Amino acid sequence: MSNHAETQEASRPPGVCIPWQEKLKDLPEIKGDRELVQRVWEDVDALGYVYIWHCLLSF
Amino acid sequence: MAQDMERLYQERLKRYTTAMRNGKPDKVPIRPFVAEFTAKYAGYTCQEVTHDYTKAFDAARKCAADFDWDAVVGNMVYVWTGLTEAQGTAYYAVPGIDLDPDVGFQYKEPPEGFAYMQPEDYDALIEDPTGFLYNVWLPRASRDVEPPGSPTSFRNNLAFVKGGMAMMQYFSGFGDQAARLRAESGTVSAIAGILKAPFDILADKLRGFIGLTMDLFERPEKVLAACEALMPHLTWVALSGADPDKQVPISIWMHRGCVPFVSPEQFERYYWATLKPIIEEIIARGHQVLFYAEGNWRPHLKSFAELPAGSIIYHVDQDDILKVHDVLGDRFCLSGGIPNFLLSYGTPDQVREHCKRVIDGVARDGGYICDASAIMQDDTSVENMRAMTDFVREYGVY
């Protein structure tokens, strides 16, 4: 792959719209289960990814 | 009754998967990709099956119940225009709205100057494909979606909510459809997951074919970089929809890499160089890929032969399937090769004669799945479909 592809892959990888690290900056200090918050964020964020890529591929 | 149907399903699944791995099953499997044919058979208009997917599902189930087919797609009239209208998609001509109710939906490729991606957009796509799709492509490809920085609108907001919820509803429906096909007619759902080549995506939905053709001469490095940027995403989407049991293949719908759209050199440098690694990644994860190779691909068969034996099913459209078999038959299962023209306008005897030629020439050692050359629309003759099905079932016994 070219450098272009490697740069992009590192910044917004497949399956991700808003990376967890970016979302984390918006949140106060998490008092409870941080992994739970991260997992659910990433699962639902992936739906946004699936939506736009299926708009392109399937419809 | 339910046990009989499950037994039939398992019998068909074994037949289908054995052939797909280039083995010899008990009979030649029949896996017709029937689209608007299902509407014609079930008594619906093209508008009904395109715009109301529950009717499309119903029509597919009716065909599966009435014909002795081993595997079908839950809905081969795949583009649900109820969804595309909900999000304001600009590039479809919809039966019953833009077209007569009995005409299949059409894709309207925009003129070069109005392509949804312009030449100056390459860097943005390459840098962040997902961001580009949301921020640039979708606002241009939708009548309702506004680009970032523009005033938002009621229609903009609704396009995302309705589009997202409709997509979830539609995709969830395929699970129920697969279960009903299995329980009601013992029919296997033929494929799971979708893949397109990076080059095809650039040609189909982004630059358009004319624009991309010019780019191959004016900015070839950008074209290659864009294809490479799309690769990990197309791989991810393909795997996300794959069969978890790894029995049925991911399908790739191949368009613009065939003859005469690109030269052999362009095929190797752009099309195959950025598709082959995706296929290899999918294979490495234990999935097969169905190459639905629309058009004439004979000059490129040697490239496909580089893939591991048994890793793909190669579907033959315009090429002579006997000649394809000479090149690929010892490595991969083949499907298709029954001309659509014959199925639409030939006689039943001509259909039977052609099926015999294909079975004798291609299927003698297994590794063949009966299907038309291309997706069957409502010009396909019911009588000829019956002739193909009955003849292959009777003659295609090992």
Short mmCIF file of C-alpha atoms in Angstrom, two decimals:
data_model
loop_
_atom_site.label_atom_id
_atom_site.label_comp_id
_atom_site.label_asym_id
_atom_site.label_seq_id
_atom_site.Cartn_x
_atom_site.Cartn_y
_atom_site.Cartn_z
CA MET A 1 0.00 0.00 0.00
CA SER A 2 1.02 3.61 -0.52
CA ASN A 3 1.71 6.05 2.34
CA HIS A 4 -1.70 7.61 1.75
CA ALA A 5 -3.50 4.43 2.64
CA GLU A 6 -1.37 3.80 5.72
CA THR A 7 -1.98 7.33 7.06
CA GLN A 8 -5.72 7.05 6.63
CA GLU A 9 -5.88 3.61 8.16
CA ALA A 10 -4.19 4.90 11.28
CA SER A 11 -6.49 7.93 11.69
CA ARG A 12 -10.00 6.50 11.09
CA PRO A 13 -9.78 2.75 10.75
CA PRO A 14 -12.44 0.53 9.22
CA GLY A 15 -15.49 0.13 11.44
CA VAL A 16 -15.02 3.53 13.07
CA CYS A 17 -16.62 6.93 12.58
CA ILE A 18 -15.66 8.72 15.79
CA PRO A 19 -12.77 6.94 17.53
CA TRP A 20 -13.13 6.21 21.22
CA GLN A 21 -10.09 8.34 22.04
CA GLU A 22 -11.80 11.31 20.40
CA LYS A 23 -15.06 10.68 22.23
CA LEU A 24 -13.19 10.32 25.50
CA LYS A 25 -12.11 13.94 25.30
CA ASP A 26 -15.78 14.98 25.48
CA LEU A 27 -16.54 12.97 28.60
CA PRO A 28 -16.04 13.79 32.27
CA GLU A 29 -13.93 11.35 34.26
CA ILE A 30 -15.73 8.03 34.03
CA LYS A 31 -16.76 6.90 37.49
CA GLY A 32 -17.97 3.43 36.64
CA ASP A 33 -16.97 0.72 34.19
CA ARG A 34 -14.87 2.45 31.56
CA GLU A 35 -14.59 -0.63 29.36
CA LEU A 36 -18.38 -0.93 29.22
CA VAL A 37 -18.70 2.66 28.07
CA GLN A 38 -16.00 2.15 25.47
CA ARG A 39 -17.44 -1.12 24.16
CA VAL A 40 -20.96 0.24 23.76
CA TRP A 41 -19.67 3.44 22.16
CA GLU A 42 -17.66 1.46 19.63
CA ASP A 43 -20.48 -0.99 18.88
CA VAL A 44 -22.98 1.77 18.15
CA ASP A 45 -20.42 3.92 16.36
CA ALA A 46 -19.83 0.99 14.01
CA LEU A 47 -23.48 1.15 12.98
CA GLY A 48 -22.83 4.64 11.64
CA TYR A 49 -19.93 3.20 9.69
CA VAL A 50 -21.97 0.33 8.32
CA TYR A 51 -24.70 2.75 7.27
CA ILE A 52 -22.56 4.98 5.06
CA TRP A 53 -20.58 2.15 3.49
CA HIS A 54 -23.73 0.24 2.63
CA CYS A 55 -25.19 3.41 1.15
CA LEU A 56 -22.17 3.31 -1.15
CA LEU A 57 -21.98 -0.43 -1.77
CA SER A 58 -25.53 -1.74 -1.57
CA PHE A 59 -27.85 1.11 -2.51
CA MET B 1 -43.32 -32.23 7.45
CA ALA B 2 -40.83 -29.94 9.18
CA GLN B 3 -38.35 -32.80 9.43
CA ASP B 4 -38.76 -33.54 5.72
CA MET B 5 -38.10 -29.93 4.87
CA GLU B 6 -35.00 -29.80 7.07
CA ARG B 7 -33.76 -33.01 5.45
CA LEU B 8 -34.26 -31.43 2.03
CA TYR B 9 -32.43 -28.29 3.18
CA GLN B 10 -29.45 -30.28 4.44
CA GLU B 11 -29.38 -32.29 1.21
CA ARG B 12 -29.34 -29.11 -0.86
CA LEU B 13 -26.79 -27.40 1.37
CA LYS B 14 -24.43 -30.34 1.01
CA ARG B 15 -24.95 -30.40 -2.78
CA TYR B 16 -24.33 -26.65 -3.06
CA THR B 17 -21.30 -26.46 -0.78
CA THR B 18 -19.70 -29.57 -2.28
CA ALA B 19 -19.92 -28.10 -5.78
CA MET B 20 -18.64 -24.70 -4.58
CA ARG B 21 -15.50 -26.38 -3.27
CA ASN B 22 -15.05 -27.87 -6.76
CA GLY B 23 -16.19 -31.29 -5.63
CA LYS B 24 -18.68 -33.73 -7.15
CA PRO B 25 -22.05 -33.70 -5.36
CA ASP B 26 -24.96 -36.07 -6.02
CA LYS B 27 -26.49 -33.72 -8.60
CA VAL B 28 -25.65 -30.47 -10.35
CA PRO B 29 -26.87 -27.74 -7.98
CA ILE B 30 -29.28 -25.13 -9.32
CA ARG B 31 -28.80 -21.62 -7.94
CA PRO B 32 -30.57 -19.12 -10.18
CA PHE B 33 -30.08 -15.43 -9.46
CA VAL B 34 -33.65 -14.40 -10.16
CA ALA B 35 -34.54 -10.74 -9.74
CA GLU B 36 -37.61 -9.26 -11.45
CA PHE B 37 -38.40 -12.74 -12.78
CA THR B 38 -39.80 -13.44 -9.32
CA ALA B 39 -42.26 -10.56 -9.71
CA LYS B 40 -43.44 -11.84 -13.06
CA TYR B 41 -43.90 -15.34 -11.67
CA ALA B 42 -45.63 -14.27 -8.46
CA GLY B 43 -47.92 -11.74 -10.12
CA TYR B 44 -46.35 -8.53 -8.91
CA THR B 45 -45.22 -5.47 -10.84
CA CYS B 46 -41.61 -4.35 -10.83
CA GLN B 47 -42.75 -1.40 -8.77
CA GLU B 48 -44.21 -3.68 -6.10
CA VAL B 49 -41.09 -5.81 -5.62
CA THR B 50 -38.70 -2.86 -5.85
CA HIS B 51 -40.57 -0.49 -3.59
CA ASP B 52 -42.09 -2.94 -1.09
CA TYR B 53 -39.46 -5.45 -0.06
CA THR B 54 -41.98 -7.64 1.75
CA LYS B 55 -43.50 -8.38 -1.66
CA ALA B 56 -40.04 -9.08 -3.07
CA PHE B 57 -39.39 -11.52 -0.23
CA ASP B 58 -42.79 -13.12 -0.85
CA ALA B 59 -42.09 -13.49 -4.58
CA ALA B 60 -38.69 -15.08 -3.91
CA ARG B 61 -40.27 -17.57 -1.50
CA LYS B 62 -43.02 -18.43 -3.99
CA CYS B 63 -40.44 -19.21 -6.69
CA ALA B 64 -38.34 -21.22 -4.25
CA ALA B 65 -41.38 -23.26 -3.28
CA ASP B 66 -42.50 -23.93 -6.85
CA PHE B 67 -39.15 -24.66 -8.54
CA ASP B 68 -36.72 -27.36 -7.48
CA TRP B 69 -33.84 -24.97 -6.83
CA ASP B 70 -31.10 -25.64 -4.30
CA ALA B 71 -30.21 -22.07 -3.39
CA VAL B 72 -31.51 -18.56 -4.05
CA VAL B 73 -30.86 -15.03 -2.87
CA GLY B 74 -33.49 -13.83 -0.39
CA ASN B 75 -34.15 -10.81 -2.58
CA MET B 76 -32.21 -10.36 -5.78
CA VAL B 77 -34.09 -7.11 -6.50
CA TYR B 78 -31.63 -5.89 -3.94
CA VAL B 79 -32.05 -2.13 -4.05
CA TRP B 80 -35.07 -1.32 -1.92
CA THR B 81 -36.21 1.99 -3.33
CA GLY B 82 -38.36 2.68 -0.28
CA LEU B 83 -35.07 3.18 1.54
CA THR B 84 -33.40 5.19 -1.20
CA GLU B 85 -36.39 7.51 -1.45
CA ALA B 86 -36.38 7.93 2.34
CA GLN B 87 -32.86 9.30 2.21
CA GLY B 88 -33.30 11.22 -1.03
CA THR B 89 -30.94 9.14 -3.16
CA ALA B 90 -30.57 10.94 -6.47
CA TYR B 91 -29.21 8.25 -8.77
CA TYR B 92 -32.05 5.78 -9.17
CA ALA B 93 -34.92 5.79 -11.61
CA VAL B 94 -37.65 4.10 -9.60
CA PRO B 95 -40.38 1.97 -11.19
CA GLY B 96 -43.78 3.53 -10.59
CA ILE B 97 -42.21 6.96 -9.97
CA ASP B 98 -39.71 7.69 -12.72
CA LEU B 99 -40.48 4.64 -14.82
CA ASP B 100 -43.47 2.55 -15.80
CA PRO B 101 -44.45 0.16 -12.99
CA ASP B 102 -43.36 -2.82 -15.07
CA VAL B 103 -39.83 -1.61 -15.77
CA GLY B 104 -36.95 -2.58 -13.50
CA PHE B 105 -35.15 0.14 -11.54
CA GLN B 106 -32.26 1.87 -13.27
CA TYR B 107 -29.02 3.46 -12.10
CA LYS B 108 -28.52 6.91 -13.57
CA GLU B 109 -24.84 7.67 -13.90
CA PRO B 110 -24.46 11.46 -13.79
CA PRO B 111 -22.71 13.36 -16.59
CA GLU B 112 -18.97 13.73 -16.09
CA GLY B 113 -19.17 17.30 -14.79
CA PHE B 114 -21.74 16.30 -12.18
CA ALA B 115 -20.02 13.18 -10.85
CA TYR B 116 -20.46 12.79 -7.09
CA MET B 117 -16.69 12.98 -6.73
CA GLN B 118 -14.73 15.55 -8.74
CA PRO B 119 -11.04 15.31 -9.73
CA GLU B 120 -9.99 17.74 -7.00
CA ASP B 121 -11.58 15.49 -4.34
CA TYR B 122 -9.07 12.66 -4.60
CA ASP B 123 -6.93 13.82 -1.68
CA ALA B 124 -9.93 14.11 0.62
CA LEU B 125 -11.09 10.60 -0.27
CA ILE B 126 -7.60 9.18 0.13
CA GLU B 127 -7.06 10.89 3.48
CA ASP B 128 -10.34 9.84 5.08
CA PRO B 129 -12.73 7.68 3.01
CA THR B 130 -15.43 7.44 5.67
CA GLY B 131 -15.37 11.16 6.36
CA PHE B 132 -15.46 11.86 2.64
CA LEU B 133 -18.53 9.69 2.16
CA TYR B 134 -20.46 11.43 4.93
CA ASN B 135 -19.29 14.98 4.29
CA VAL B 136 -18.93 15.17 0.53
CA TRP B 137 -20.36 12.18 -1.32
CA LEU B 138 -23.69 11.70 0.44
CA PRO B 139 -24.72 15.39 0.30
CA ARG B 140 -24.15 15.29 -3.45
CA ALA B 141 -25.78 11.90 -3.97
CA SER B 142 -28.87 12.77 -1.89
CA ARG B 143 -31.50 15.36 -2.65
CA ASP B 144 -32.08 15.88 1.08
CA VAL B 145 -28.71 15.68 2.84
CA GLU B 146 -26.91 18.99 3.40
CA PRO B 147 -23.10 19.25 3.48
CA PRO B 148 -21.30 20.33 6.68
CA GLY B 149 -21.34 24.09 7.07
CA SER B 150 -24.67 24.50 5.32
CA PRO B 151 -27.86 25.29 7.20
CA THR B 152 -29.41 22.04 8.30
CA SER B 153 -32.98 21.20 7.47
CA PHE B 154 -35.88 19.05 8.57
CA ARG B 155 -35.35 16.89 5.49
CA ASN B 156 -31.63 16.54 6.20
CA ASN B 157 -32.25 15.30 9.71
CA LEU B 158 -35.00 12.96 8.62
CA ALA B 159 -32.87 11.51 5.82
CA PHE B 160 -30.44 10.07 8.35
CA VAL B 161 -33.04 8.85 10.83
CA LYS B 162 -35.31 7.30 8.22
CA GLY B 163 -32.44 5.98 6.12
CA GLY B 164 -30.70 4.38 9.08
CA MET B 165 -33.81 2.83 10.54
CA ALA B 166 -35.00 1.61 7.16
CA MET B 167 -31.64 -0.02 6.48
CA MET B 168 -31.73 -1.79 9.85
CA GLN B 169 -35.28 -2.98 9.17
CA TYR B 170 -34.42 -4.22 5.68
CA PHE B 171 -31.23 -6.04 6.61
CA SER B 172 -32.94 -7.63 9.60
CA GLY B 173 -35.60 -8.88 7.21
CA PHE B 174 -33.02 -11.01 5.39
CA GLY B 175 -32.53 -13.10 8.51
CA ASP B 176 -36.23 -13.88 8.71
CA GLN B 177 -36.30 -14.51 4.97
CA ALA B 178 -33.47 -17.04 5.21
CA ALA B 179 -35.27 -18.85 8.01
CA ARG B 180 -38.52 -18.96 6.05
CA LEU B 181 -36.81 -20.20 2.88
CA ARG B 182 -35.27 -22.98 4.93
CA ALA B 183 -38.46 -23.92 6.78
CA GLU B 184 -41.01 -23.49 3.99
CA SER B 185 -39.19 -24.86 0.94
CA GLY B 186 -35.88 -26.29 2.19
CA THR B 187 -34.01 -23.69 0.16
CA VAL B 188 -30.50 -22.46 0.98
CA SER B 189 -29.71 -18.73 1.07
CA ALA B 190 -27.02 -18.60 -1.57
CA ILE B 191 -24.71 -15.79 -0.45
CA ALA B 192 -23.87 -13.62 2.55
CA GLY B 193 -21.90 -10.39 2.52
CA ILE B 194 -21.11 -7.93 -0.22
CA LEU B 195 -17.85 -6.92 -1.84
CA LYS B 196 -16.96 -4.66 -4.70
CA ALA B 197 -13.54 -3.95 -6.15
CA PRO B 198 -12.06 -0.56 -5.21
CA PHE B 199 -11.80 0.31 -8.91
CA ASP B 200 -15.48 -0.54 -9.44
CA ILE B 201 -16.55 1.66 -6.55
CA LEU B 202 -14.60 4.58 -8.00
CA ALA B 203 -16.19 3.94 -11.38
CA ASP B 204 -19.73 3.18 -10.24
CA LYS B 205 -20.55 5.66 -7.52
CA LEU B 206 -17.75 8.20 -7.21
CA ARG B 207 -16.02 9.41 -10.37
CA GLY B 208 -18.25 7.69 -12.90
CA PHE B 209 -16.79 5.56 -15.65
CA ILE B 210 -15.98 8.42 -18.03
CA GLY B 211 -14.37 10.48 -15.29
CA LEU B 212 -12.34 7.55 -14.06
CA THR B 213 -11.21 6.73 -17.59
CA MET B 214 -9.82 10.25 -17.94
CA ASP B 215 -8.22 10.02 -14.50
CA LEU B 216 -6.30 6.91 -15.55
CA PHE B 217 -4.39 9.15 -17.96
CA GLU B 218 -4.42 12.49 -16.15
CA ARG B 219 -3.86 11.47 -12.50
CA PRO B 220 -3.04 7.76 -12.42
CA GLU B 221 -1.23 7.90 -9.08
CA LYS B 222 -4.31 9.41 -7.43
CA VAL B 223 -6.46 6.64 -8.84
CA LEU B 224 -4.16 4.00 -7.41
CA ALA B 225 -3.92 5.73 -4.04
CA ALA B 226 -7.71 6.04 -3.88
CA CYS B 227 -8.14 2.35 -4.65
CA GLU B 228 -5.64 1.53 -1.91
CA ALA B 229 -7.43 3.79 0.56
CA LEU B 230 -10.69 1.97 -0.10
CA MET B 231 -9.21 -1.50 0.36
CA PRO B 232 -9.35 -1.89 4.17
CA HIS B 233 -12.89 -0.55 4.29
CA LEU B 234 -14.24 -2.81 1.57
CA THR B 235 -12.58 -5.75 3.30
CA TRP B 236 -14.17 -4.84 6.63
CA VAL B 237 -17.65 -4.45 5.15
CA ALA B 238 -17.38 -7.74 3.26
CA LEU B 239 -16.33 -9.65 6.36
CA SER B 240 -18.94 -7.96 8.55
CA GLY B 241 -21.72 -9.53 6.50
CA ALA B 242 -20.12 -12.91 5.90
CA ASP B 243 -21.65 -16.25 6.85
CA PRO B 244 -20.38 -17.02 10.38
CA ASP B 245 -20.57 -20.74 9.55
CA LYS B 246 -18.42 -20.13 6.45
CA GLN B 247 -20.65 -22.26 4.27
CA VAL B 248 -21.91 -19.80 1.67
CA PRO B 249 -19.68 -17.27 -0.05
CA ILE B 250 -19.29 -13.53 0.02
CA SER B 251 -20.29 -12.25 -3.41
CA ILE B 252 -18.32 -9.70 -5.39
CA TRP B 253 -20.13 -7.92 -8.20
CA MET B 254 -17.54 -7.14 -10.85
CA HIS B 255 -18.13 -4.53 -13.55
CA ARG B 256 -15.55 -2.21 -14.99
CA GLY B 257 -12.46 -4.39 -15.02
CA CYS B 258 -13.75 -6.46 -17.90
CA VAL B 259 -13.07 -6.18 -21.62
CA PRO B 260 -13.20 -3.61 -23.19
CA PHE B 261 -13.46 -1.09 -20.38
CA VAL B 262 -9.79 -1.22 -19.32
CA SER B 263 -6.60 -2.43 -20.98
CA PRO B 264 -4.78 -5.52 -19.67
CA GLU B 265 -2.14 -3.23 -18.16
CA GLN B 266 -4.76 -1.11 -16.41
CA PHE B 267 -6.48 -4.23 -15.15
CA GLU B 268 -3.28 -5.49 -13.58
CA ARG B 269 -2.11 -2.16 -12.15
CA TYR B 270 -5.39 -0.85 -10.74
CA TYR B 271 -8.12 -3.43 -10.68
CA TRP B 272 -6.38 -6.65 -9.73
CA ALA B 273 -3.55 -5.14 -7.68
CA THR B 274 -6.06 -3.62 -5.28
CA LEU B 275 -8.62 -6.43 -5.36
CA LYS B 276 -6.38 -9.47 -4.98
CA PRO B 277 -5.16 -8.57 -1.44
CA ILE B 278 -8.79 -8.17 -0.33
CA ILE B 279 -9.67 -11.58 -1.71
CA GLU B 280 -6.60 -13.11 -0.06
CA GLU B 281 -7.56 -11.59 3.29
CA ILE B 282 -11.08 -12.97 3.03
CA ILE B 283 -9.78 -16.39 2.02
CA ALA B 284 -7.33 -16.35 4.92
CA ARG B 285 -10.32 -15.96 7.23
CA GLY B 286 -11.92 -19.09 5.86
CA HIS B 287 -14.52 -17.66 3.49
CA GLN B 288 -15.08 -18.35 -0.18
CA VAL B 289 -15.80 -15.54 -2.64
CA LEU B 290 -18.27 -15.75 -5.50
CA PHE B 291 -16.81 -13.82 -8.44
CA TYR B 292 -19.92 -12.56 -10.21
CA ALA B 293 -17.95 -11.50 -13.26
CA GLU B 294 -20.36 -9.51 -15.40
CA GLY B 295 -19.17 -9.14 -19.00
CA ASN B 296 -16.14 -10.62 -20.72
CA TRP B 297 -13.16 -11.40 -18.49
CA ARG B 298 -11.37 -14.05 -20.52
CA PRO B 299 -8.09 -12.10 -20.91
CA HIS B 300 -7.89 -11.86 -17.10
CA LEU B 301 -8.58 -15.47 -16.19
CA LYS B 302 -4.89 -16.20 -15.67
CA SER B 303 -4.86 -13.59 -12.91
CA PHE B 304 -7.77 -15.23 -11.12
CA ALA B 305 -5.96 -18.56 -11.41
CA GLU B 306 -3.32 -17.13 -9.05
CA LEU B 307 -5.75 -17.62 -6.16
CA PRO B 308 -5.68 -20.82 -4.10
CA ALA B 309 -7.61 -23.75 -5.54
CA GLY B 310 -11.16 -23.93 -4.19
CA SER B 311 -11.07 -20.41 -2.80
CA ILE B 312 -13.54 -18.84 -5.21
CA ILE B 313 -16.57 -19.71 -7.31
CA TYR B 314 -16.26 -18.14 -10.72
CA HIS B 315 -19.51 -17.07 -12.38
CA VAL B 316 -19.44 -16.92 -16.18
CA ASP B 317 -21.43 -14.27 -17.99
CA GLN B 318 -20.40 -13.37 -21.57
CA ASP B 319 -17.48 -15.75 -22.01
CA ASP B 320 -17.83 -19.26 -23.41
CA ILE B 321 -18.05 -21.33 -20.25
CA LEU B 322 -16.29 -24.29 -21.88
CA LYS B 323 -13.27 -22.12 -22.61
CA VAL B 324 -13.33 -20.69 -19.09
CA HIS B 325 -13.44 -24.24 -17.80
CA ASP B 326 -10.27 -25.04 -19.75
CA VAL B 327 -8.43 -22.31 -17.80
CA LEU B 328 -10.06 -22.40 -14.37
CA GLY B 329 -11.94 -25.68 -14.15
CA ASP B 330 -9.22 -27.59 -12.35
CA ARG B 331 -9.03 -24.90 -9.67
CA PHE B 332 -12.49 -23.45 -9.11
CA CYS B 333 -16.16 -24.26 -9.30
CA LEU B 334 -17.89 -22.44 -12.16
CA SER B 335 -21.47 -21.19 -12.30
CA GLY B 336 -23.68 -19.64 -14.96
CA GLY B 337 -23.11 -19.91 -18.68
CA ILE B 338 -26.77 -20.32 -19.70
CA PRO B 339 -27.40 -17.23 -21.89
CA ASN B 340 -30.15 -14.88 -20.74
CA PHE B 341 -31.14 -14.28 -24.34
CA LEU B 342 -31.85 -17.98 -24.71
CA LEU B 343 -33.87 -18.08 -21.50
CA SER B 344 -35.91 -15.10 -22.63
CA TYR B 345 -36.37 -15.66 -26.34
CA GLY B 346 -35.27 -19.22 -27.13
CA THR B 347 -37.40 -22.33 -27.14
CA PRO B 348 -37.46 -24.91 -24.33
CA ASP B 349 -35.67 -27.37 -26.63
CA GLN B 350 -32.90 -24.85 -27.26
CA VAL B 351 -32.58 -24.28 -23.51
CA ARG B 352 -32.34 -28.02 -22.83
CA GLU B 353 -29.79 -28.44 -25.63
CA HIS B 354 -27.59 -25.67 -24.21
CA CYS B 355 -27.85 -27.01 -20.68
CA LYS B 356 -26.75 -30.43 -21.95
CA ARG B 357 -23.75 -28.85 -23.69
CA VAL B 358 -22.73 -27.07 -20.50
CA ILE B 359 -23.20 -30.11 -18.24
CA ASP B 360 -21.31 -32.37 -20.67
CA GLY B 361 -18.49 -29.88 -21.09
CA VAL B 362 -18.12 -28.34 -17.66
CA ALA B 363 -19.81 -30.44 -15.00
CA ARG B 364 -18.54 -33.94 -15.70
CA ASP B 365 -16.24 -33.92 -12.65
CA GLY B 366 -18.45 -31.75 -10.45
CA GLY B 367 -17.61 -28.13 -9.70
CA TYR B 368 -20.49 -26.59 -11.64
CA ILE B 369 -23.60 -24.73 -10.46
CA CYS B 370 -26.41 -24.11 -12.91
CA ASP B 371 -27.47 -20.50 -13.39
CA ALA B 372 -28.13 -18.00 -16.14
CA SER B 373 -25.26 -15.87 -17.37
CA ALA B 374 -26.61 -12.73 -15.71
CA ILE B 375 -29.26 -11.79 -13.19
CA MET B 376 -32.67 -12.72 -14.54
CA GLN B 377 -35.22 -9.97 -14.98
CA ASP B 378 -38.83 -10.04 -16.06
CA ASP B 379 -38.06 -10.86 -19.68
CA THR B 380 -37.08 -14.39 -18.64
CA SER B 381 -39.59 -16.95 -19.88
CA VAL B 382 -41.29 -18.99 -17.17
CA GLU B 383 -41.54 -21.90 -19.59
CA ASN B 384 -37.80 -21.76 -20.31
CA MET B 385 -36.98 -21.46 -16.63
CA ARG B 386 -39.02 -24.58 -16.03
CA ALA B 387 -37.23 -26.32 -18.91
CA MET B 388 -33.80 -25.41 -17.49
CA THR B 389 -34.71 -26.52 -13.99
CA ASP B 390 -36.34 -29.81 -14.96
CA PHE B 391 -33.66 -30.76 -17.48
CA VAL B 392 -30.72 -30.06 -15.15
CA ARG B 393 -32.45 -31.91 -12.33
CA GLU B 394 -33.00 -34.96 -14.54
CA TYR B 395 -29.80 -34.94 -16.61
CA GLY B 396 -27.43 -33.48 -14.02
CA VAL B 397 -27.22 -36.57 -11.83
CA TYR B 398 -23.78 -38.03 -11.05
#
